[in-house]
Amino acid sequence: DQQVKQNSPSLSVQEGRISILNCDYTNSMFDYFLWYKKYPAEGPTFLISISSIKDKNEDGRFTVFLNKSAKHLSLHIVPSQPGDSAVYFCAASAYDGNKLVFGAGTILRVKS
Amino acid sequence: GAGVSQSPSNKVTEKGKDVELRCDPISGHTALYWYRQSLGQGLEFLIYFQGNSAPDKSGLPSDRFSAERTGGSVSTLTIQRTQQEDSAVYLCASSSSGGAFGNEQFFGPGTRLTVL
């Protein structure tokens, strides 16, 4: 039972364009969402987060959008850079929880 | 300062053997988490330690899995009588306090376990 789903295993984008990574969840108790980025042979690193009281959070080139009614969130990277090429994981947590539930990840390739 | 470290980075073992995986969290971090990532899957929560509280073991897949955290710092994940389905990357993370809200988890590089 996958509570957090990233339906696109991979995404290829031209440098300078926008990358949009999508994530869907099923558990209505989730109210905190995070994106992590992972390079090969390294652990995931935190990128950006959003709580359910917001519908948008922005940090530089990275913006996360949350649509609670659709149980959907997305990560926008603009402009995309070759160094953004990595695996991106969506994760979620319930208010009274501390464990993160992760999606399977999306491989992003930014072509120069 | 040093990040989360894990050892060994790679471990190959034979089915039925026991293995121990080690995690050194960031100094001063009170919360420590173990996850694993099987091929093609997302990270799966295993266990969570917070200070002196009883650990949250709800993610451990079987009683062959156990973990300890000594002195509120280093943690060891032990897998007894390993099976081939235990093959995965085991990731440790730590954070300055428990709970997910505004509380970034810092991950180590992981231990890749291969059970032959």
Short mmCIF file of C-alpha atoms in Angstrom, two decimals:
data_model
loop_
_atom_site.label_atom_id
_atom_site.label_comp_id
_atom_site.label_asym_id
_atom_site.label_seq_id
_atom_site.Cartn_x
_atom_site.Cartn_y
_atom_site.Cartn_z
CA ASP A 1 0.00 0.00 0.00
CA GLN A 2 1.91 2.99 -1.31
CA GLN A 3 0.79 6.05 0.60
CA VAL A 4 3.11 8.35 -1.33
CA LYS A 5 3.39 7.87 -5.05
CA GLN A 6 5.71 9.37 -7.61
CA ASN A 7 4.33 8.05 -10.85
CA SER A 8 7.10 9.29 -13.12
CA PRO A 9 10.24 7.20 -12.68
CA SER A 10 12.25 9.67 -14.73
CA LEU A 11 12.16 13.11 -16.29
CA SER A 12 14.45 14.73 -18.83
CA VAL A 13 14.58 18.52 -19.17
CA GLN A 14 16.70 20.96 -21.14
CA GLU A 15 18.95 23.29 -19.17
CA GLY A 16 17.22 26.59 -18.45
CA ARG A 17 13.72 25.14 -18.70
CA ILE A 18 11.34 24.31 -15.89
CA SER A 19 11.37 20.90 -14.23
CA ILE A 20 8.12 19.78 -12.64
CA LEU A 21 8.15 16.74 -10.38
CA ASN A 22 4.87 15.37 -9.14
CA CYS A 23 3.78 13.47 -6.07
CA ASP A 24 0.43 12.09 -4.93
CA TYR A 25 -0.56 10.84 -1.51
CA THR A 26 -3.48 8.89 -0.15
CA ASN A 27 -3.32 9.39 3.62
CA SER A 28 -5.44 12.39 4.62
CA MET A 29 -3.59 12.49 7.96
CA PHE A 30 -0.43 13.71 6.23
CA ASP A 31 0.06 17.39 6.86
CA TYR A 32 3.76 17.98 6.32
CA PHE A 33 5.53 17.33 3.07
CA LEU A 34 9.17 17.40 2.08
CA TRP A 35 11.32 16.98 -0.97
CA TYR A 36 14.73 15.37 -0.77
CA LYS A 37 17.40 15.18 -3.43
CA LYS A 38 19.80 12.28 -3.75
CA TYR A 39 23.03 11.91 -5.69
CA PRO A 40 24.53 8.45 -6.32
CA ALA A 41 26.38 6.95 -3.34
CA GLU A 42 25.18 9.75 -1.06
CA GLY A 43 22.33 10.01 1.39
CA PRO A 44 19.29 12.13 0.56
CA THR A 45 19.58 15.82 1.35
CA PHE A 46 16.67 17.99 2.38
CA LEU A 47 15.53 20.43 -0.29
CA ILE A 48 12.27 22.11 0.66
CA SER A 49 9.17 21.48 2.72
CA ILE A 50 5.59 22.67 3.07
CA SER A 51 3.00 22.34 5.78
CA SER A 52 -0.64 21.75 5.01
CA ILE A 53 -1.64 25.24 6.10
CA LYS A 54 0.10 26.59 3.01
CA ASP A 55 -0.33 25.93 -0.67
CA LYS A 56 3.02 27.23 -1.82
CA ASN A 57 6.53 27.55 -0.49
CA GLU A 58 9.40 29.05 -2.40
CA ASP A 59 13.16 28.89 -1.90
CA GLY A 60 15.26 30.31 -4.67
CA ARG A 61 14.83 28.24 -7.81
CA PHE A 62 12.68 25.69 -5.97
CA THR A 63 8.95 26.02 -5.34
CA VAL A 64 6.67 23.41 -3.85
CA PHE A 65 2.93 23.56 -4.49
CA LEU A 66 0.37 21.68 -2.41
CA ASN A 67 -3.18 20.89 -3.52
CA LYS A 68 -4.81 19.29 -0.49
CA SER A 69 -8.14 18.59 -2.14
CA ALA A 70 -6.38 16.62 -4.85
CA LYS A 71 -3.81 15.17 -2.42
CA HIS A 72 -1.14 16.28 -4.81
CA LEU A 73 2.07 18.20 -4.54
CA SER A 74 4.65 19.25 -7.04
CA LEU A 75 8.18 20.59 -7.06
CA HIS A 76 9.10 23.21 -9.65
CA ILE A 77 12.72 23.94 -10.45
CA VAL A 78 13.32 26.96 -12.60
CA PRO A 79 15.63 27.45 -14.31
CA SER A 80 16.89 23.88 -14.31
CA GLN A 81 20.65 23.37 -14.19
CA PRO A 82 22.77 20.30 -15.01
CA GLY A 83 23.74 20.08 -11.33
CA ASP A 84 20.09 19.47 -10.51
CA SER A 85 20.36 16.03 -12.10
CA ALA A 86 19.63 13.63 -9.25
CA VAL A 87 16.89 11.46 -7.79
CA TYR A 88 14.13 13.46 -6.12
CA PHE A 89 12.08 11.93 -3.34
CA CYS A 90 8.78 13.21 -2.07
CA ALA A 91 8.08 12.46 1.62
CA ALA A 92 5.17 13.03 3.96
CA SER A 93 4.46 12.92 7.66
CA ALA A 94 1.39 13.04 9.87
CA TYR A 95 1.13 15.73 12.56
CA ASP A 96 1.77 13.43 15.45
CA GLY A 97 4.32 11.35 13.62
CA ASN A 98 8.02 11.54 13.17
CA LYS A 99 8.56 8.86 10.57
CA LEU A 100 8.66 10.02 7.00
CA VAL A 101 6.84 8.08 4.29
CA PHE A 102 8.73 8.32 1.03
CA GLY A 103 7.78 7.92 -2.59
CA ALA A 104 9.87 5.76 -4.90
CA GLY A 105 11.68 8.75 -6.39
CA THR A 106 11.96 10.42 -9.79
CA ILE A 107 15.25 10.56 -11.67
CA LEU A 108 15.74 14.04 -13.10
CA ARG A 109 18.19 14.56 -15.93
CA VAL A 110 18.95 18.11 -16.98
CA LYS A 111 20.60 18.24 -20.38
CA SER A 112 23.00 21.01 -21.26
CA GLY B 1 31.18 19.81 11.36
CA ALA B 2 30.87 16.14 10.55
CA GLY B 3 27.67 14.81 9.10
CA VAL B 4 26.03 11.47 9.73
CA SER B 5 28.44 8.63 9.12
CA GLN B 6 27.69 4.98 8.54
CA SER B 7 29.82 1.89 8.41
CA PRO B 8 30.51 -0.23 6.57
CA SER B 9 29.70 1.40 3.27
CA ASN B 10 29.23 -2.00 1.67
CA LYS B 11 28.55 -5.38 3.21
CA VAL B 12 28.26 -8.70 1.41
CA THR B 13 27.15 -11.63 3.49
CA GLU B 14 25.84 -15.13 3.07
CA LYS B 15 22.26 -16.04 3.72
CA GLY B 16 21.76 -17.02 7.34
CA LYS B 17 24.58 -14.91 8.75
CA ASP B 18 24.08 -12.01 11.17
CA VAL B 19 25.15 -8.48 10.27
CA GLU B 20 25.62 -5.26 12.23
CA LEU B 21 25.35 -1.84 10.67
CA ARG B 22 26.61 1.22 12.48
CA CYS B 23 25.45 4.83 12.49
CA ASP B 24 27.16 7.85 14.02
CA PRO B 25 24.68 10.72 14.10
CA ILE B 26 25.51 14.39 14.09
CA SER B 27 26.78 15.42 17.51
CA GLY B 28 24.00 16.82 19.65
CA HIS B 29 21.17 15.41 17.58
CA THR B 30 18.69 13.72 19.86
CA ALA B 31 16.64 11.93 17.21
CA LEU B 32 17.94 9.06 15.10
CA TYR B 33 16.15 7.15 12.35
CA TRP B 34 16.84 4.04 10.32
CA TYR B 35 15.39 3.57 6.85
CA ARG B 36 16.08 1.13 4.06
CA GLN B 37 15.77 1.44 0.33
CA SER B 38 15.24 -1.65 -1.71
CA LEU B 39 15.88 -1.61 -5.44
CA GLY B 40 13.37 0.61 -7.23
CA GLN B 41 11.58 1.49 -4.02
CA GLY B 42 11.35 4.56 -1.84
CA LEU B 43 12.85 4.77 1.59
CA GLU B 44 11.08 2.58 4.09
CA PHE B 45 11.00 3.62 7.73
CA LEU B 46 12.40 1.05 10.15
CA ILE B 47 12.93 2.51 13.62
CA TYR B 48 13.16 5.86 15.43
CA PHE B 49 15.00 6.83 18.61
CA GLN B 50 14.32 10.06 20.47
CA GLY B 51 16.38 10.83 23.54
CA ASN B 52 15.70 8.40 26.36
CA SER B 53 12.21 7.51 25.17
CA ALA B 54 11.31 4.02 24.10
CA PRO B 55 12.10 3.63 20.41
CA ASP B 56 9.38 3.49 17.78
CA LYS B 57 9.97 0.06 16.26
CA SER B 58 6.83 0.00 14.16
CA GLY B 59 8.69 -0.21 10.86
CA LEU B 60 10.88 -3.21 11.61
CA PRO B 61 9.86 -5.91 9.12
CA SER B 62 10.47 -8.93 11.33
CA ASP B 63 11.88 -9.98 14.68
CA ARG B 64 15.18 -10.68 12.95
CA PHE B 65 15.72 -6.93 12.94
CA SER B 66 16.74 -5.01 16.05
CA ALA B 67 18.48 -1.76 16.83
CA GLU B 68 20.16 -0.15 19.77
CA ARG B 69 21.29 3.33 20.53
CA THR B 70 23.97 3.53 23.17
CA GLY B 71 24.48 6.62 25.28
CA GLY B 72 22.08 8.56 23.12
CA SER B 73 24.58 8.66 20.28
CA VAL B 74 25.83 5.76 18.16
CA SER B 75 23.28 3.29 16.88
CA THR B 76 23.64 -0.27 15.66
CA LEU B 77 21.11 -2.03 13.45
CA THR B 78 21.39 -5.80 13.69
CA ILE B 79 19.88 -8.25 11.22
CA GLN B 80 19.95 -11.87 12.33
CA ARG B 81 19.81 -14.84 9.98
CA THR B 82 19.89 -12.61 6.92
CA GLN B 83 17.70 -13.43 3.94
CA GLN B 84 18.12 -12.40 0.32
CA GLU B 85 15.17 -10.02 0.60
CA ASP B 86 17.12 -8.08 3.23
CA SER B 87 19.41 -6.84 0.45
CA ALA B 88 19.00 -3.06 0.34
CA VAL B 89 20.67 0.21 1.17
CA TYR B 90 20.25 0.95 4.86
CA LEU B 91 20.15 4.65 5.62
CA CYS B 92 20.51 6.37 8.95
CA ALA B 93 19.36 9.92 9.63
CA SER B 94 19.48 12.23 12.61
CA SER B 95 17.73 15.43 13.55
CA SER B 96 18.05 17.97 16.31
CA SER B 97 14.69 16.99 17.77
CA GLY B 98 11.90 14.56 17.10
CA GLY B 99 8.91 15.20 14.94
CA ALA B 100 8.77 16.11 11.29
CA PHE B 101 7.57 19.69 11.52
CA GLY B 102 10.33 22.02 10.43
CA ASN B 103 12.74 19.39 11.55
CA GLU B 104 15.13 18.41 8.86
CA GLN B 105 16.50 14.90 8.92
CA PHE B 106 20.15 14.65 7.87
CA PHE B 107 21.01 11.39 6.18
CA GLY B 108 24.19 9.38 6.11
CA PRO B 109 25.55 7.84 2.88
CA GLY B 110 24.03 4.46 3.67
CA THR B 111 25.28 0.89 3.91
CA ARG B 112 24.65 -1.29 0.88
CA LEU B 113 23.87 -4.78 2.12
CA THR B 114 23.98 -7.69 -0.28
CA VAL B 115 22.84 -11.10 0.92
CA LEU B 116 24.00 -13.92 -1.33
#
